[in-house]
XYZ file of C-alpha atoms in Angstrom:
383
model
C 0.300 0.260 -0.420
C 2.659 2.312 0.878
C 4.712 1.395 -2.565
C 1.563 2.697 -4.514
C 0.864 5.332 -2.469
C 4.247 6.932 -3.273
C 4.509 6.035 -7.525
C 3.291 9.408 -8.662
C 3.335 8.771 -12.621
C 4.671 11.584 -15.234
C 0.508 11.850 -16.766
C -0.554 11.695 -13.149
C 1.631 14.230 -12.579
C 1.382 16.419 -15.845
C -2.748 16.103 -15.374
C -2.844 17.235 -12.021
C -0.779 20.231 -12.586
C -2.642 21.163 -15.500
C -5.434 21.348 -13.745
C -4.404 23.013 -10.945
C -3.585 26.093 -13.249
C -6.971 25.800 -15.484
C -7.982 26.216 -11.741
C -6.158 28.833 -10.461
C -6.514 30.872 -13.273
C -9.870 30.342 -13.979
C -10.727 31.287 -10.492
C -7.986 35.195 -10.910
C -10.024 35.387 -14.061
C -13.588 35.352 -12.529
C -12.110 38.134 -9.414
C -11.022 40.204 -11.827
C -14.235 41.768 -12.490
C -14.869 41.872 -8.991
C -14.683 45.829 -7.213
C -11.524 44.317 -5.533
C -10.396 42.471 -7.730
C -7.712 40.270 -6.064
C -7.813 40.962 -3.459
C -11.140 39.259 -2.938
C -9.654 35.936 -3.013
C -10.469 35.372 0.428
C -13.923 35.168 -0.691
C -12.587 30.930 -1.120
C -12.363 31.153 2.970
C -13.037 29.180 5.182
C -13.747 26.034 2.569
C -13.635 26.417 -0.887
C -10.005 27.277 -1.043
C -9.473 23.815 0.640
C -12.389 21.757 -1.530
C -10.019 23.081 -4.589
C -6.833 21.142 -3.342
C -9.088 18.439 -2.176
C -10.555 18.458 -5.973
C -6.840 18.615 -7.482
C -4.442 16.759 -5.678
C -5.657 13.446 -4.979
C -5.132 13.386 -8.842
C -1.531 12.498 -8.367
C -3.025 9.009 -7.372
C -5.069 8.517 -9.842
C -3.746 5.347 -11.237
C -2.706 3.802 -8.533
C -6.266 4.517 -6.802
C -8.805 5.452 -9.311
C -12.116 4.578 -7.672
C -11.036 6.622 -4.676
C -9.282 9.393 -6.141
C -12.522 9.499 -8.559
C -14.683 9.963 -5.586
C -13.435 12.196 -3.936
C -12.442 14.656 -6.885
C -16.327 14.495 -8.553
C -17.361 14.950 -4.513
C -15.446 17.635 -3.712
C -16.285 19.647 -7.272
C -19.812 18.315 -6.605
C -20.166 20.299 -3.315
C -17.621 23.731 -4.440
C -20.387 24.879 -6.774
C -23.948 24.887 -3.829
C -21.071 26.639 -1.395
C -21.654 29.959 -3.318
C -17.182 30.536 -3.825
C -16.391 32.337 -6.650
C -17.625 30.378 -10.230
C -14.375 28.628 -12.013
C -13.469 25.501 -14.032
C -12.506 23.377 -11.268
C -15.372 21.136 -12.665
C -12.067 19.738 -15.019
C -10.674 17.848 -11.757
C -13.922 16.107 -11.590
C -14.360 15.808 -15.722
C -10.567 14.502 -15.663
C -11.013 11.521 -12.921
C -14.033 10.567 -15.122
C -12.655 10.548 -18.159
C -9.729 8.332 -16.082
C -12.178 6.130 -14.766
C -14.304 4.661 -16.918
C -11.029 4.342 -19.791
C -9.590 2.018 -17.373
C -12.657 -0.356 -17.272
C -14.589 1.203 -14.100
C -17.972 2.191 -16.552
C -20.404 1.677 -14.026
C -18.614 3.234 -11.364
C -17.360 6.443 -14.032
C -21.334 6.813 -15.467
C -23.096 6.969 -12.124
C -20.431 9.558 -10.465
C -21.402 11.166 -13.806
C -24.447 11.164 -13.829
C -25.200 11.817 -9.910
C -22.693 14.619 -9.953
C -24.680 16.459 -13.207
C -28.316 15.661 -11.282
C -26.691 17.784 -8.129
C -25.575 20.739 -9.429
C -28.450 20.707 -11.774
C -31.169 20.338 -9.107
C -29.232 23.286 -7.222
C -29.264 25.477 -10.213
C -32.905 25.361 -10.330
C -33.681 26.007 -6.356
C -30.930 28.250 -6.122
C -32.807 30.417 -9.214
C -35.979 29.519 -9.246
C -36.570 27.635 -12.182
C -34.650 25.728 -14.349
C -32.084 26.764 -16.920
C -32.252 24.884 -19.862
C -29.553 26.362 -22.006
C -27.025 25.955 -19.215
C -28.702 22.154 -18.191
C -28.775 21.196 -21.463
C -24.627 22.594 -21.708
C -24.064 20.185 -18.571
C -25.051 17.006 -20.253
C -23.283 17.915 -23.236
C -20.301 18.229 -21.170
C -20.493 15.055 -18.865
C -21.597 13.182 -21.850
C -18.306 14.101 -23.985
C -15.738 13.430 -20.918
C -17.768 9.578 -20.637
C -17.578 8.883 -24.295
C -14.375 10.172 -24.692
C -13.637 7.334 -21.524
C -15.190 4.837 -23.397
C -12.913 5.554 -26.571
C -10.285 5.585 -24.637
C -11.176 2.386 -23.248
C -12.163 0.593 -26.548
C -8.361 1.857 -28.041
C -6.693 0.500 -24.961
C -8.832 -2.858 -25.224
C -7.378 -2.767 -28.859
C -4.039 -2.381 -28.425
C -4.076 -4.978 -25.881
C -5.534 -7.428 -28.116
C -2.870 -6.534 -30.890
C -0.254 -7.039 -28.186
C -1.877 -10.600 -27.017
C -1.896 -11.341 -30.658
C 1.088 -10.608 -31.135
C 2.940 -12.570 -28.552
C 0.776 -15.849 -29.245
C 2.261 -15.137 -32.898
C 5.670 -15.285 -30.930
C 4.766 -18.347 -28.664
C 3.099 -20.243 -31.970
C 6.939 -19.648 -33.939
C 8.844 -20.294 -31.279
C 6.990 -24.177 -31.189
C 6.598 -24.432 -34.667
C 10.877 -24.221 -34.315
C 11.172 -26.532 -31.602
C 9.038 -28.939 -33.080
C 10.608 -28.361 -36.231
C 14.125 -29.156 -34.609
C 12.562 -32.215 -32.851
C 11.294 -33.639 -35.983
C 14.871 -32.948 -37.583
C 16.633 -34.654 -34.432
C 14.517 -37.355 -34.481
C 15.033 -37.766 -38.695
C 18.725 -38.139 -37.707
C 18.181 -40.681 -35.513
C 16.565 -43.174 -38.016
C 19.158 -42.468 -40.408
C 22.186 -42.918 -37.643
C 20.021 -45.847 -36.287
C 19.441 -47.729 -40.663
C 23.198 -46.937 -41.184
C 24.900 -48.061 -38.136
C 22.105 -51.627 -37.841
C 22.791 -52.722 -41.224
C 26.466 -51.845 -42.456
C 27.713 -53.304 -38.256
C 25.501 -56.562 -38.727
C 27.332 -56.967 -42.038
C 30.774 -56.764 -40.793
C 29.699 -58.872 -37.517
C 28.544 -61.357 -39.989
C 31.245 -61.201 -42.390
C 33.608 -61.507 -39.681
C 32.928 -64.084 -38.425
C 32.864 -65.770 -41.564
C 36.574 -64.653 -41.791
C 37.461 -65.966 -38.671
C 36.159 -69.892 -39.477
C 37.644 -69.940 -42.835
C 40.835 -68.186 -42.185
C 42.462 -71.260 -41.583
C 40.528 -74.172 -44.242
C 39.677 -71.350 -46.691
C 41.902 -68.293 -46.731
C 40.381 -67.256 -50.131
C 37.341 -67.051 -48.990
C 38.379 -65.380 -45.443
C 40.123 -62.492 -48.108
C 36.607 -61.881 -49.599
C 35.148 -61.721 -46.195
C 37.609 -59.130 -45.476
C 36.913 -57.188 -47.990
C 33.186 -57.384 -47.533
C 34.296 -55.851 -43.834
C 36.071 -53.232 -45.582
C 33.516 -52.506 -48.266
C 31.156 -51.498 -45.517
C 33.290 -50.247 -42.840
C 33.746 -47.360 -45.461
C 30.506 -47.470 -46.664
C 29.332 -46.605 -42.793
C 31.950 -43.679 -42.979
C 30.893 -41.862 -45.641
C 26.757 -41.867 -44.508
C 27.639 -41.061 -40.845
C 29.756 -38.202 -42.188
C 26.531 -37.116 -44.980
C 24.109 -37.245 -41.778
C 26.737 -35.780 -38.979
C 27.335 -33.020 -42.081
C 23.745 -31.913 -41.262
C 24.653 -30.948 -37.997
C 26.848 -28.332 -39.626
C 26.650 -25.025 -38.886
C 29.674 -22.900 -39.263
C 31.578 -23.399 -42.967
C 29.495 -26.339 -44.102
C 30.228 -27.448 -47.424
C 27.806 -28.892 -50.252
C 27.312 -32.057 -49.994
C 29.714 -34.321 -52.416
C 27.024 -36.870 -53.231
C 23.372 -37.422 -53.243
C 21.390 -38.690 -50.562
C 20.725 -42.686 -50.534
C 17.647 -43.461 -53.493
C 17.140 -46.515 -54.852
C 19.625 -45.747 -57.441
C 22.604 -47.421 -54.980
C 19.859 -50.093 -54.519
C 22.310 -52.476 -56.053
C 25.087 -51.685 -54.007
C 23.120 -52.262 -50.612
C 22.372 -55.840 -52.163
C 26.012 -56.049 -53.180
C 26.441 -56.273 -49.373
C 24.103 -58.739 -48.096
C 25.582 -61.152 -50.614
C 28.605 -61.140 -49.351
C 27.761 -61.829 -46.210
C 26.480 -65.102 -47.852
C 22.655 -64.553 -48.155
C 21.219 -65.495 -52.135
C 19.796 -62.099 -53.327
C 16.841 -62.109 -55.694
C 15.824 -58.480 -57.045
C 13.049 -57.241 -59.133
C 11.500 -54.122 -60.817
C 8.833 -53.666 -62.258
C 7.565 -50.483 -63.827
C 9.852 -47.602 -65.433
C 12.288 -46.836 -63.087
C 12.509 -43.067 -62.672
C 14.194 -40.502 -60.026
C 11.515 -40.171 -57.278
C 10.246 -36.768 -54.627
C 13.889 -37.049 -52.608
C 11.409 -38.252 -49.010
C 10.013 -40.704 -51.376
C 13.819 -42.055 -52.352
C 15.440 -41.900 -49.659
C 12.222 -43.412 -47.470
C 12.097 -46.406 -50.176
C 15.607 -46.893 -49.953
C 15.812 -47.109 -45.483
C 13.194 -48.852 -45.453
C 14.846 -52.056 -47.957
C 18.646 -51.348 -45.674
C 16.218 -51.351 -42.507
C 14.563 -54.969 -43.956
C 18.087 -56.988 -44.924
C 19.444 -55.830 -42.040
C 16.975 -57.229 -39.632
C 16.965 -60.444 -42.475
C 21.194 -60.669 -41.781
C 20.401 -60.238 -38.238
C 16.814 -62.123 -37.413
C 15.935 -64.166 -39.824
C 18.239 -67.676 -40.761
C 17.123 -66.875 -44.047
C 19.097 -68.266 -47.245
C 17.240 -66.272 -49.457
C 15.714 -62.894 -49.619
C 13.795 -61.343 -53.164
C 13.477 -57.833 -52.920
C 11.030 -56.476 -55.202
C 10.397 -52.420 -56.286
C 7.428 -51.569 -58.493
C 7.227 -48.317 -59.881
C 3.431 -46.391 -60.483
C 2.295 -43.076 -62.110
C 1.496 -42.134 -57.956
C 4.754 -43.757 -56.197
C 6.655 -46.864 -55.242
C 6.115 -49.965 -54.017
C 8.434 -52.376 -52.212
C 8.388 -55.562 -50.790
C 10.956 -57.453 -49.061
C 10.252 -60.917 -48.401
C 13.337 -64.087 -46.686
C 12.696 -67.993 -46.493
C 13.972 -67.658 -42.743
C 12.555 -68.709 -39.278
C 9.459 -65.630 -39.266
C 8.260 -64.318 -36.805
C 8.435 -65.761 -32.397
C 5.252 -66.049 -30.512
C 4.906 -62.823 -28.629
C 6.697 -60.844 -31.511
C 6.785 -57.207 -30.958
C 7.767 -54.438 -33.394
C 11.029 -52.972 -32.396
C 12.520 -48.982 -33.143
C 13.471 -50.752 -36.473
C 10.174 -51.504 -37.999
C 8.839 -48.781 -35.646
C 10.911 -46.602 -37.895
C 10.059 -47.904 -41.074
C 6.544 -47.387 -40.217
C 6.905 -43.383 -39.292
C 9.078 -43.350 -42.541
C 5.393 -43.999 -44.753
C 3.183 -42.503 -43.130
C 5.195 -39.441 -42.654
C 4.907 -39.466 -46.407
C 1.765 -40.937 -46.987
C 1.627 -43.798 -47.124
C 1.671 -47.217 -45.263
C 3.933 -50.218 -44.331
C 3.208 -54.166 -43.287
C 5.470 -55.949 -41.852
C 4.703 -59.670 -41.160
C 5.538 -63.088 -40.765
C 3.979 -65.487 -43.532
C 1.952 -68.461 -42.680
C 4.304 -70.307 -44.852
C 7.514 -69.080 -43.102
C 9.436 -66.593 -43.621
C 9.195 -63.029 -43.255
C 7.741 -59.666 -45.166
C 8.008 -55.989 -45.519
C 5.356 -54.013 -47.450
C 5.241 -50.270 -47.960
C 3.770 -48.049 -50.480
C 5.173 -44.460 -50.743
C 3.034 -41.947 -52.619
C 5.756 -39.315 -54.999
């Protein structure tokens, strides 16, 4: 409370100074025409001057306490005139308080005070002069309406500016949320890319390393071939990881040296699986073409992840990869003749990631064991 009492804004100070100047000047001018001139200021005693101070001084705290200040100021100006003190513009103090009160949203209180003050002064004028002065009454009523309607206009303007500010803040908050959402999606995309690259190539390296250890004494030629496949797979892993991590570079970023992985690199992918000892069959239907970047990358990663699961989990001897191009997209199918899915099979991160890739493009993906054994992944990706 004490802090608010000591808080006088520059606006309140300026209003108080202006109103005090108007009240003093109008009083002086009204007394200049009297026989005694300015000496007749004593007519303001004993209560005229205190009422003027009481009407003006509280305006210093108009913003902090709008309702109490308005009540005191309007009451003081209303009492001043019936007591017969020199006519002046002290009513401006009450008008300033009413205008501020309504503009701050205290509409009912402001209109009640303004109309009550008008009625009291009008009744006094009628009793004092014995009859109503219609011209004066209409002028006074117009004055009250101008003050109150002006306060309403200021309130509307303040509400409009507040609405604009809130909309701007909401727009800024929405932009920040959108940026965070996009960043989250990019992190998820990078995580999937890293998972696909690491899981596929490390699985091939693991199988080839096991073969090399097993054959190094009895069949060194085949062991050498397995080691060569390991070298190729590890080199491919490093190349793809550099491409993925290059996305994170912010400073001195260089243009990528090769396009993103797509179905045009399918033969390289199948060659790596063949090197692990699994027979790979490839089928392509339709007119091959370069798809959109999203569909091209998703199709490649789905085939890659499916082949990774074949190498790691299926125990298959043969896997068939089918790609069928359609005018509005592409369908891929990867099926093997392995052991299929065990009881209680639950899709892991790899299958979930493949399904998310397809659905993000508006496509679909299914992964299930075949009735006669083996496992099949089917995906449709719109272009």
